[in-house]
Coordinates of C-alpha atoms in Angstrom, one line a residue:
Chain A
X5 CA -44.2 -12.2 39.8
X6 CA -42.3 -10.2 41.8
X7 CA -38.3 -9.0 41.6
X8 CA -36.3 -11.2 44.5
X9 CA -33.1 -9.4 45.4
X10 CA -32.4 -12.6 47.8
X11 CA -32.2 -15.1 44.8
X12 CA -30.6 -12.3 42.7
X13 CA -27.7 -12.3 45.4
X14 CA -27.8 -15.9 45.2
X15 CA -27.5 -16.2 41.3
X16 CA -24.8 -13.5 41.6
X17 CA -21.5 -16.0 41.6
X18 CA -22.8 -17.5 39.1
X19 CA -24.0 -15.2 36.7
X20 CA -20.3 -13.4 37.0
X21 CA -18.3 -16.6 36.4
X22 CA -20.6 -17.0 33.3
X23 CA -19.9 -13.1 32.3
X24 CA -16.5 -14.5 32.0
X25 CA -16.6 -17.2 29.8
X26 CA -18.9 -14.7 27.4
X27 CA -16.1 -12.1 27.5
X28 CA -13.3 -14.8 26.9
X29 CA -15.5 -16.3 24.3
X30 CA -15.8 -12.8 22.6
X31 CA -12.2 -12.4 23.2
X32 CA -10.8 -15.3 21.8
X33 CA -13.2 -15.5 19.0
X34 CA -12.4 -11.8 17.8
X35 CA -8.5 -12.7 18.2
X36 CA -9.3 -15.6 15.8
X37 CA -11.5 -13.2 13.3
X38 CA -8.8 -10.2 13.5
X39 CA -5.7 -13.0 12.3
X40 CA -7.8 -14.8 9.7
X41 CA -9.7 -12.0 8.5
X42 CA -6.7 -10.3 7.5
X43 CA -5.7 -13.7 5.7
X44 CA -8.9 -13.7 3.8
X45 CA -8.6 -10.1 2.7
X46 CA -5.2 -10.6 1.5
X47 CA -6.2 -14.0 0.1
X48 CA -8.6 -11.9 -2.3
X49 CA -5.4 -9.5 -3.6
X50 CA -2.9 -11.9 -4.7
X51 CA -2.4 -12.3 -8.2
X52 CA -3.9 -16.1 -8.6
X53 CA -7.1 -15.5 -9.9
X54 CA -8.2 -19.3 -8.7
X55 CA -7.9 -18.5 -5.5
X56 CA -9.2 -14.6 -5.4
X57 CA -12.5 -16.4 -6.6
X58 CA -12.5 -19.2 -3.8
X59 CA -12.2 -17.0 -1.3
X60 CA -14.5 -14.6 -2.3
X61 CA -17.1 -17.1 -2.8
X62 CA -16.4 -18.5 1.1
X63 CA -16.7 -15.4 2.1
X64 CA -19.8 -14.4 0.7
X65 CA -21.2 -18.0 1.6
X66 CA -20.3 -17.1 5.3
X67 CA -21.3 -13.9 5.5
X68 CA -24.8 -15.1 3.3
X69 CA -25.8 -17.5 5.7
X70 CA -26.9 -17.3 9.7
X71 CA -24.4 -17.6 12.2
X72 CA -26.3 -20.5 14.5
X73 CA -26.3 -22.8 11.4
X74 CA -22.6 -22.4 11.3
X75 CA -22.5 -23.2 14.9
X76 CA -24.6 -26.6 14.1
X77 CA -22.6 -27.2 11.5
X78 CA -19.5 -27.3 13.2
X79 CA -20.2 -28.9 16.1
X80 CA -23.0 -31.8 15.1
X81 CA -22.1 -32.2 11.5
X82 CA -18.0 -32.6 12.6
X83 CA -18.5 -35.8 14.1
X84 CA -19.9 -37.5 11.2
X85 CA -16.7 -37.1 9.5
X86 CA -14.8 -38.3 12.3
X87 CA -14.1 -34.7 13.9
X88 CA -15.1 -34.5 17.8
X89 CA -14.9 -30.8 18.9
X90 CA -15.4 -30.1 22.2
X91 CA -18.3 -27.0 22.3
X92 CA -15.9 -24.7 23.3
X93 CA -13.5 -25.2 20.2
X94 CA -16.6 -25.5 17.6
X95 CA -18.3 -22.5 19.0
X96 CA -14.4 -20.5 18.4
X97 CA -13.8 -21.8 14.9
X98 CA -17.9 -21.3 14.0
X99 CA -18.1 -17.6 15.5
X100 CA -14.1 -16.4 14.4
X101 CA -14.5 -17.8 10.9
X102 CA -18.1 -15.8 10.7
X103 CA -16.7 -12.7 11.8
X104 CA -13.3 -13.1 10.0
X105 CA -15.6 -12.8 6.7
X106 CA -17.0 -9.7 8.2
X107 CA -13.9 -8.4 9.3
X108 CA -12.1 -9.1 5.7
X109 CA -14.3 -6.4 4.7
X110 CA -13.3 -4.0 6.7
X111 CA -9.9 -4.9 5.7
X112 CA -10.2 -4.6 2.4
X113 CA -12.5 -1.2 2.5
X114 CA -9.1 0.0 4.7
X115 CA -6.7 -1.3 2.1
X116 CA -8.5 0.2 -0.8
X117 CA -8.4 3.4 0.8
X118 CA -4.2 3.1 0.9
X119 CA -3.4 6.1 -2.3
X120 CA -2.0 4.6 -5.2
X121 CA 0.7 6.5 -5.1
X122 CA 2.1 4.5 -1.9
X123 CA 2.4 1.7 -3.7
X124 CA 4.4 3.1 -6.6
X125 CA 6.7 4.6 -4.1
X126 CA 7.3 0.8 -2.7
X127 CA 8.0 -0.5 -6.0
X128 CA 9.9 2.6 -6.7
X129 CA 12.4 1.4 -3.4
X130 CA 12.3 -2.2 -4.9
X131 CA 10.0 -3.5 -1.6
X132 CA 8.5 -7.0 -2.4
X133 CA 4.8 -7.4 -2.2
X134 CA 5.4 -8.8 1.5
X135 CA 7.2 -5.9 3.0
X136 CA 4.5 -3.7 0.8
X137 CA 2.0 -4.8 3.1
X138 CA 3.1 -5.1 6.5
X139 CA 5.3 -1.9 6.0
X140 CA 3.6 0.5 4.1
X141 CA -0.4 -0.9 3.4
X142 CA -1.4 -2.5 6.0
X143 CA -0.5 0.2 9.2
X144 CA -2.2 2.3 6.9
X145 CA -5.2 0.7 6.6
X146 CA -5.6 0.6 9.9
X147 CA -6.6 3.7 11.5
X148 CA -9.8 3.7 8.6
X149 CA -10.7 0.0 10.1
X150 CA -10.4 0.6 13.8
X151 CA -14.3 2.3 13.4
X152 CA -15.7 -1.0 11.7
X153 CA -13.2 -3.5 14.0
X154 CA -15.0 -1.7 16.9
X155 CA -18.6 -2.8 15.6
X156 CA -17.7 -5.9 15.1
X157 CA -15.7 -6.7 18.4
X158 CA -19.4 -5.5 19.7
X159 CA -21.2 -8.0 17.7
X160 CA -19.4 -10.6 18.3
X161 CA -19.9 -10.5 22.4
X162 CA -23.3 -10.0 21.2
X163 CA -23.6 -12.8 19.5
X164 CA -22.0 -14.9 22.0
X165 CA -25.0 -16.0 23.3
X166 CA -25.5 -18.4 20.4
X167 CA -22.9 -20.7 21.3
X168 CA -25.2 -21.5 24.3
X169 CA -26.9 -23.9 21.6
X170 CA -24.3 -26.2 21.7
X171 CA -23.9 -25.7 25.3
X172 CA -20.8 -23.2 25.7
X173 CA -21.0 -22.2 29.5
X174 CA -21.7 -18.3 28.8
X175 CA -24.2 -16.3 30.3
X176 CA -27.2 -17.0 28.4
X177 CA -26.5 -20.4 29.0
X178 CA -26.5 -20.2 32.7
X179 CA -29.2 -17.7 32.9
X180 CA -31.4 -20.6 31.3
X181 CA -29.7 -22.9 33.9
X182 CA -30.9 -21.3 36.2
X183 CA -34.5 -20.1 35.0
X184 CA -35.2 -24.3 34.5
X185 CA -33.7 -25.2 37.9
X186 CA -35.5 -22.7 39.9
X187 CA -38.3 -21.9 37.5
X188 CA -37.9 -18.1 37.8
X189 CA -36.6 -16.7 34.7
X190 CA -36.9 -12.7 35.3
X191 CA -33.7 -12.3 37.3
X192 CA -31.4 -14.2 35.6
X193 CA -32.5 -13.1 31.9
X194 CA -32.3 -9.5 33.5
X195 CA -29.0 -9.6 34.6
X196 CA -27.7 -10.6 31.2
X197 CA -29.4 -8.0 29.8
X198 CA -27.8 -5.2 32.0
X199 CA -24.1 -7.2 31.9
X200 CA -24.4 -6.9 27.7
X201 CA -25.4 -3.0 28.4
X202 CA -22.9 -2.3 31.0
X203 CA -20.2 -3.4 28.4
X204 CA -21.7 -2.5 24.7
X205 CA -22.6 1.1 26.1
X206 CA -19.0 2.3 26.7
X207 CA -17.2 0.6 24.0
X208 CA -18.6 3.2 21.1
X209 CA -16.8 5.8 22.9
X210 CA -13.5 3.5 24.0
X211 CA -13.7 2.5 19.7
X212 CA -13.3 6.1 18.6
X213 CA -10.4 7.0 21.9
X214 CA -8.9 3.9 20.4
X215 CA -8.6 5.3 16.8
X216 CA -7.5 8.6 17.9
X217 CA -4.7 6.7 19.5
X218 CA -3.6 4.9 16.5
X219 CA -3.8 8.2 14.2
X220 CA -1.6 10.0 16.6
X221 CA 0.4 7.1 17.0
X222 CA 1.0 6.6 13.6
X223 CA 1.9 10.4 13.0
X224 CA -1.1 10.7 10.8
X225 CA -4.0 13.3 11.3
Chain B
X19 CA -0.6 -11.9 -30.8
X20 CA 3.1 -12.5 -29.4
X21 CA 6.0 -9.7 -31.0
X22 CA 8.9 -11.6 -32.0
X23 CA 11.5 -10.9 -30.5
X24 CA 14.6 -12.7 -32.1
X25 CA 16.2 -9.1 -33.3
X26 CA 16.0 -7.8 -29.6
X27 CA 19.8 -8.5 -28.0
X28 CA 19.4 -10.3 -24.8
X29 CA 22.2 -8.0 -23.9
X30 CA 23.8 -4.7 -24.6
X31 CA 27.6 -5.5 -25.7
X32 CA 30.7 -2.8 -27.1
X33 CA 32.2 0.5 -26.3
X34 CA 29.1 2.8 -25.8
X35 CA 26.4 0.9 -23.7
X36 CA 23.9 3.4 -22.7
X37 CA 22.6 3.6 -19.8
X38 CA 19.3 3.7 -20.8
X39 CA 17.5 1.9 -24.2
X40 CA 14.3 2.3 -25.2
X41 CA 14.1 0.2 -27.9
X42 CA 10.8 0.1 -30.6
X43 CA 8.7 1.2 -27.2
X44 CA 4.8 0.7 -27.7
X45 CA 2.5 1.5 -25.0
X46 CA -1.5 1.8 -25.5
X47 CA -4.3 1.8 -22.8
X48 CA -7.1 0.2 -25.2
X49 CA -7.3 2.4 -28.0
X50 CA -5.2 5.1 -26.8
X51 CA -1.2 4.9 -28.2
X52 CA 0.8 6.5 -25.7
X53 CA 3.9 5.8 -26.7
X54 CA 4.4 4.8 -30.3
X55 CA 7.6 2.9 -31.2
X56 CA 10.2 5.4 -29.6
X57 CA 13.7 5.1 -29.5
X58 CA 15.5 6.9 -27.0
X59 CA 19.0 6.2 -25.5
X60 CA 20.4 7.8 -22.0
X61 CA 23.8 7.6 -21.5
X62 CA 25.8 7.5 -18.4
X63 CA 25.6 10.8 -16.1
X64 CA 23.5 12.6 -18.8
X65 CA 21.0 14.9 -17.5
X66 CA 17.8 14.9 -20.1
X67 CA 14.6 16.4 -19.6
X68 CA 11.5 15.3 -21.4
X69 CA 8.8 18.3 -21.9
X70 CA 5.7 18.5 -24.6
X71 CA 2.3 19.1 -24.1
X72 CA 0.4 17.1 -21.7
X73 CA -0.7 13.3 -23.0
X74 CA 2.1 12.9 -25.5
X75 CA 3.5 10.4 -23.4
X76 CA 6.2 12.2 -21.6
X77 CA 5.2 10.6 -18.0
X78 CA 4.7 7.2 -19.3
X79 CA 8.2 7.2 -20.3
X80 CA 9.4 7.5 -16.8
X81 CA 6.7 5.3 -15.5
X82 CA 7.2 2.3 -17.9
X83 CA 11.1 2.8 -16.8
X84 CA 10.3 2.8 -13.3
X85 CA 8.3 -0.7 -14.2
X86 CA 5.2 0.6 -12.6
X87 CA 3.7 0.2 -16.5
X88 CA 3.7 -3.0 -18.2
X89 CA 5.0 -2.8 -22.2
X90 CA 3.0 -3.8 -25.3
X91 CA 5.9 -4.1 -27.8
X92 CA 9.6 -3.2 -28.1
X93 CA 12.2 -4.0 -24.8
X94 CA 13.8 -1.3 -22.2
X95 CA 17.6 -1.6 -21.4
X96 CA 18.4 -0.6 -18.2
X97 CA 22.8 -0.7 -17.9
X98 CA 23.3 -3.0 -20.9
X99 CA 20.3 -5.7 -19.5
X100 CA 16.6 -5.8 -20.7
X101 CA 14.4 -4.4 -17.4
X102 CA 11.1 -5.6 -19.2
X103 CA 11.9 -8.4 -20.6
X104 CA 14.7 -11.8 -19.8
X105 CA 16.5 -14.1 -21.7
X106 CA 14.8 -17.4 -21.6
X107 CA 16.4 -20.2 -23.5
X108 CA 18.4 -17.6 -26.0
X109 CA 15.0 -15.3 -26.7
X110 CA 13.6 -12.6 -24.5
X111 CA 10.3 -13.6 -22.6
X112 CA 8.1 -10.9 -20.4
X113 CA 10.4 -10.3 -17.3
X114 CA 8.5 -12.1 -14.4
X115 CA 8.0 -10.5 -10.7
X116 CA 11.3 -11.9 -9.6
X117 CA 13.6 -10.6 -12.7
X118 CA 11.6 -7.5 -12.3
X119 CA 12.7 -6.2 -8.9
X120 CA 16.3 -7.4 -9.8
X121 CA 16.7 -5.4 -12.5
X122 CA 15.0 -2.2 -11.5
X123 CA 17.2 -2.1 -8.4
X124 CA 19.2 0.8 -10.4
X125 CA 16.5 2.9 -10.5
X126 CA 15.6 5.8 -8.2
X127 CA 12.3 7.7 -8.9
X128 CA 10.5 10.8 -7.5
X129 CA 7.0 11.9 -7.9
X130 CA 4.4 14.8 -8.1
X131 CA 2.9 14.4 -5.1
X132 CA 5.8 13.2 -3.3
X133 CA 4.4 9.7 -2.0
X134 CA 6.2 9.7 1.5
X135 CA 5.4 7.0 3.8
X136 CA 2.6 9.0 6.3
X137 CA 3.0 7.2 9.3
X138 CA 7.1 7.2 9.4
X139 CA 9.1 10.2 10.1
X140 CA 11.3 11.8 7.2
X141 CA 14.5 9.7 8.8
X142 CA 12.7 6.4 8.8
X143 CA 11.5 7.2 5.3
X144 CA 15.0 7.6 4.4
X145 CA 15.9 4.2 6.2
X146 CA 13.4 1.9 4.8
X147 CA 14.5 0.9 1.8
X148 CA 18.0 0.6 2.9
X149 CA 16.7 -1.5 5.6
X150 CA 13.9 -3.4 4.6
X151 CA 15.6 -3.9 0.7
X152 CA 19.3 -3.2 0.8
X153 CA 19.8 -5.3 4.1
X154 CA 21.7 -2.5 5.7
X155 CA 22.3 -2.5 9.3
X156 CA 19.7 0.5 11.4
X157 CA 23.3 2.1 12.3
X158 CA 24.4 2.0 8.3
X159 CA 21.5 3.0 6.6
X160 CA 20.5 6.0 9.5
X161 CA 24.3 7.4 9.2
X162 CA 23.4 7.6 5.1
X163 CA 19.7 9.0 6.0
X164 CA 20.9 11.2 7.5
X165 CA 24.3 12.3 5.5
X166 CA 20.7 12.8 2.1
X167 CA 19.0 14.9 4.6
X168 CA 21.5 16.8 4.8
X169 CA 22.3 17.3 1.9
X170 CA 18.5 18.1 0.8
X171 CA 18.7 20.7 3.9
X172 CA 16.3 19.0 5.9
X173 CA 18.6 17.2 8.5
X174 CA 16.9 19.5 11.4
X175 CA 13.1 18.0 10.5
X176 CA 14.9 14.1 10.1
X177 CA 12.1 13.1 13.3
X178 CA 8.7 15.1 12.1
X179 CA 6.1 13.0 10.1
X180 CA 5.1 14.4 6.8
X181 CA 2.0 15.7 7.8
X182 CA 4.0 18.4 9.7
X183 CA 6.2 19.3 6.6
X184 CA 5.6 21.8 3.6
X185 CA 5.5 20.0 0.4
X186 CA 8.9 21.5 -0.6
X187 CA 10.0 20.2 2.4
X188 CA 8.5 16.8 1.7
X189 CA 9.7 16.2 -1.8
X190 CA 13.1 16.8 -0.3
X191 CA 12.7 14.1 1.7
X192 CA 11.3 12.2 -0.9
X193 CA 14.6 12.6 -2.8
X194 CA 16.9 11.5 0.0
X195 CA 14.7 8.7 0.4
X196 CA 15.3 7.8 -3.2
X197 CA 19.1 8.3 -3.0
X198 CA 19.5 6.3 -0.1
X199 CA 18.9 3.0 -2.7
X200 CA 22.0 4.6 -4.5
X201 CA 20.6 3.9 -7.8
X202 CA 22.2 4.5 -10.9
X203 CA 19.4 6.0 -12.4
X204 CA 17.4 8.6 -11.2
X205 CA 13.6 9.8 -12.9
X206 CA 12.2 13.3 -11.6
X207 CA 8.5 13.1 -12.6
X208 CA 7.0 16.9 -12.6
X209 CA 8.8 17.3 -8.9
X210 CA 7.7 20.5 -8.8
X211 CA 4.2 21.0 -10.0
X212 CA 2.1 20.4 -6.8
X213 CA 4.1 22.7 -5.2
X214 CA 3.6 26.5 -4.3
X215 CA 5.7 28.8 -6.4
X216 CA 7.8 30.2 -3.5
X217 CA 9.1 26.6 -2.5
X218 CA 9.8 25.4 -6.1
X219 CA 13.5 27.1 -5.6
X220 CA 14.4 24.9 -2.7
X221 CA 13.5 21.3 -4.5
X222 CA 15.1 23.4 -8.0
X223 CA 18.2 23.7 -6.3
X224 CA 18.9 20.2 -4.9
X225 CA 18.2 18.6 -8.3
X226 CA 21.3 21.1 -9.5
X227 CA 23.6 20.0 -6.8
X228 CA 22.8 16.4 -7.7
X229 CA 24.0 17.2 -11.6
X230 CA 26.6 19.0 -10.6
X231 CA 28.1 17.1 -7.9
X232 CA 27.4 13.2 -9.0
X233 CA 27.1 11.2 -11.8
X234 CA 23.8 10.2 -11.6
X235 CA 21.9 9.4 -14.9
X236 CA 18.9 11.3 -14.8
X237 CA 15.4 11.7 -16.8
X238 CA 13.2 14.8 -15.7
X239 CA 9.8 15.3 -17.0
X240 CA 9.1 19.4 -15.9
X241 CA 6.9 22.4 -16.8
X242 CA 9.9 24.5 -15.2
X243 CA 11.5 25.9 -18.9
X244 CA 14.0 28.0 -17.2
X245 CA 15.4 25.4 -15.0
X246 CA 15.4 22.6 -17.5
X247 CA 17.5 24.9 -19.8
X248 CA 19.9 25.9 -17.2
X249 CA 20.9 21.8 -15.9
X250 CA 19.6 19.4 -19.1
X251 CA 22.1 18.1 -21.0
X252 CA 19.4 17.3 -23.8
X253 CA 16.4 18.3 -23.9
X254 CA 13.7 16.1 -25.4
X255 CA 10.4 17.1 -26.9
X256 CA 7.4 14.7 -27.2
X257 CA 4.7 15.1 -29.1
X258 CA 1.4 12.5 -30.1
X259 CA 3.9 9.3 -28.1
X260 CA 7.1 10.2 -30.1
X261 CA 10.1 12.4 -30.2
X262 CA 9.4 15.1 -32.0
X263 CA 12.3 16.7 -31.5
X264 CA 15.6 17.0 -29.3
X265 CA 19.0 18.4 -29.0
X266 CA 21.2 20.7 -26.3
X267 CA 19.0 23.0 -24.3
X268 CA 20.1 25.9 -26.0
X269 CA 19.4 24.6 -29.6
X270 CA 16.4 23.0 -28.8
X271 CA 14.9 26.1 -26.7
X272 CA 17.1 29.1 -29.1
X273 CA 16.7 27.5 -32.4
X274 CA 13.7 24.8 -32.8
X275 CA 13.3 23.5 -36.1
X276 CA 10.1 21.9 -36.4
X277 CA 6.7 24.0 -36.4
X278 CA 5.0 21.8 -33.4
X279 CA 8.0 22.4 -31.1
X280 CA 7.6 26.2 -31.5
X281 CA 4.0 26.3 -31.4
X282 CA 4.4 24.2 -27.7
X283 CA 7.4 26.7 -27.0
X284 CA 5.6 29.7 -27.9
X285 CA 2.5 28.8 -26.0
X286 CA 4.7 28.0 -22.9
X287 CA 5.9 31.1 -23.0
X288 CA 2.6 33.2 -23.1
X289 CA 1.4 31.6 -20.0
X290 CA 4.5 32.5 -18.3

């Protein structure tokens, strides 16, 4: 079988619509994972023990068990209890509550590394445990999370590709379009892999710019 | 096993309300007593100094004041109110989160190693708590931010971050920061000992402009002899989680009565 630039030019429109959906999937996914990972991580610090222990349990749970199954679940099990989700909705929740678990981690690795001494200094000027964290704690937590954020914003468009299970329009799932219309599956599988290169290979270097950026605009270095 | 606490007032009532209690004041970590059953009274505008060896408790006193340690037994005063605990049906209870941060709204505290807020510049550190707690407009609390810094000397540095700041320089800050609360209580705990010896003169000398020039309450636990003789009202010196003795600077320092406060003072001394 040979390479066939004609159907690759063909393919083309197609491929780079689909290279859309994958990025907006990533992207909207990770905006879910970034807002409710930070819930779960503060979830885990407040002082009601009952629900520290929930959490952390969920957590583990999610981060214990295979992303694809979560998809599944979401999306076939759902309906049985009277919840229709279209793909696109049950792929965000399943793949932003998987890598809010991951994420909560991070948080919580970049809270924990927050001195003690910052937060005697915020109950020395009376703060409550609100203002503590989005003040003082959390912008500081941040620069030593940007490193592990950046992984995971690059897993998750890795991982997009699973959502093509329950038939999310992203690029695996029209590269396989594709192969079974026009039986030739070397072009289209190709081009995925160079579109998931051309965009994972830069990011590792954008990821530590990007923390450099929030050191120095923090005033911290 | 719960302390009773029926011969605890739920408030400070007559003529000479200090402005600090410590009243019966336990504190253990497990097995360790840190502070065993003192009894200390601060009253208003009186400068006292805690020294002693290190581990007889002279830290936690500031600490347990400033509520960042919890109490086993006795109750704090703080202005004629219990800090630690609150009245609950005529009998104090364990003060809970809310009482807490009403009542230790008086109090103003500095530390070793300064605790500045990294990512906000000296002026915004100033301007934070005024903000954020007081409710203070930005134009009210940066014309008081910057009236402290100031007076701490360090009005020209008001926009650099504390990474760009000495640590004299810092804990100057830090103690505008604190003022800017306008407590009524201030606690100073070993402001000077993480700092190089050629910078402990400008923090020294803004502490003595404080006692001279307001009435602030204030409790100092220092290593600095000299200067704790020169601006203490009293000085106070702990040994094994008690008092073991106090008086004026001069008596305590000139004429010490019992053998453990000469042995300390002795020993200080020799390493000068």
């Amino acid at each position: 079988m040979q390479w066939n630039w004609e159907f690759t030019y063909e393919i083309m429109p197609r491929m780079l619509w689909a290279t859309l959906n994958t990025l907006m999937a990533a992207g909207v996914g990770y905006a879910i994972a970034v807002v409710l990972g930070l819930a779960l991580a503060l979830a885990q610090r407040t002082p009601y023990r009952g629900l520290t222990l929930v959490v952390r349990e969920v957590v583990e749970f999610i981060r214990s068990t295979p992303l694809v199954l979560q998809i599944f679940f979401v999306y076939y099990v759902g309906p049985q209890y009277g919840l229709n989700l279209s793909p696109w909705v049950a792929g965000m929740i399943a793949i932003g509550l998987h890598y809010a678990s991951y994420l909560s981690e991070v948080y919580r690795g970049g809270i924990e590394s927050v001195p003690k001494g910052q937060w005697e200094a915020c109950i020395a000027l009376n703060m409550t445990p609100v203002k503590t964290y989005f003040r003082v704690i959390i912008p500081q937590a941040l620069p030593p999370s940007v490193a592990g954020m950046g992984n995971y914003l690059v897993g998750i468009f890795k991982d997009t590709p699973m959502l093509s299970v329950i038939g999310v329009a992203e690029l695996m799932h029209a590269a396989n379009a594709i192969g079974g219309q026009h039986y030739r599956y070397l072009e289209p599988y190709t081009i995925v892999g160079v579109v998931f290169l051309m965009i994972s290979l830069p990011s590792a270097g954008l990821i530590r710019a990007f923390e450099a950026w929030v050191r120095r605009k923090l005033g911290m270095r | 096993m719960m302390e009773d606490m029926s011969h605890y007032p739920l408030e400070l009532t007559g003529p000479d309300v200090p402005m600090v209690r410590f009243m019966n004041v336990t504190k253990r970590y497990g097995a360790l007593t840190v502070l065993d059953d003192l009894n200390l009274d601060v009253t208003e505008g009186e400068m006292v100094t805690i020294i002693g060896p290190s581990g007889s408790g002279k830290t936690t006193v500031l600490r347990m004041l400033m509520t960042l340690e919890t109490i086993n037994s006795g109750v704090i005063y703080v202005d004629g109110k219990p800090l630690t605990h609150m009245p609950k049906n005529g009998v104090l209870v364990p003060a809970d989160a809310k009482y807490l941060r009403r009542a230790r709204a008086s109090i103003g505290m500095c530390f070793q190693h300064f605790n500045l807020f990294p990512h906000m510049t000296a002026l915004e550190n100033c301007m934070e708590g005024p903000v954020q707690v007081l409710g203070l407009s930005k134009r009210e609390a940066r014309e008081r931010s910057e009236e402290l810094l100031e007076m701490v000397g360090m009005i020209d540095k008001k926009d650099q971050h504390p990474s760009r700041l000495s640590g004299g320089q810092q804990q100057r800050v830090a103690i505008a920061r604190a003022l800017a609360m306008r407590p009524k209580v201030m606690l100073f705990d070993e402001v000077t000992s993480a700092l190089d010896p050629e910078v402990i003169g400008e923090v020294t000398n803004v502490i003595r402009r404080l006692v001279s020039e307001h009435n602030l309450t204030m409790l100092m636990v220092t290593h600095q002899m000299g200067f704790a003789r020169d601006i203490s009202d009293r000085i106070c010196f702990f040994f094994g989680g008690r008092i073991e003795e106090q008086g004026p600077p001069d008596a305590l320092f000139g004429n010490p009565q019992r053998d453990r406060t000469k042995q300390f003072l002795s020993a200080v001394k020799e390493a000068d």
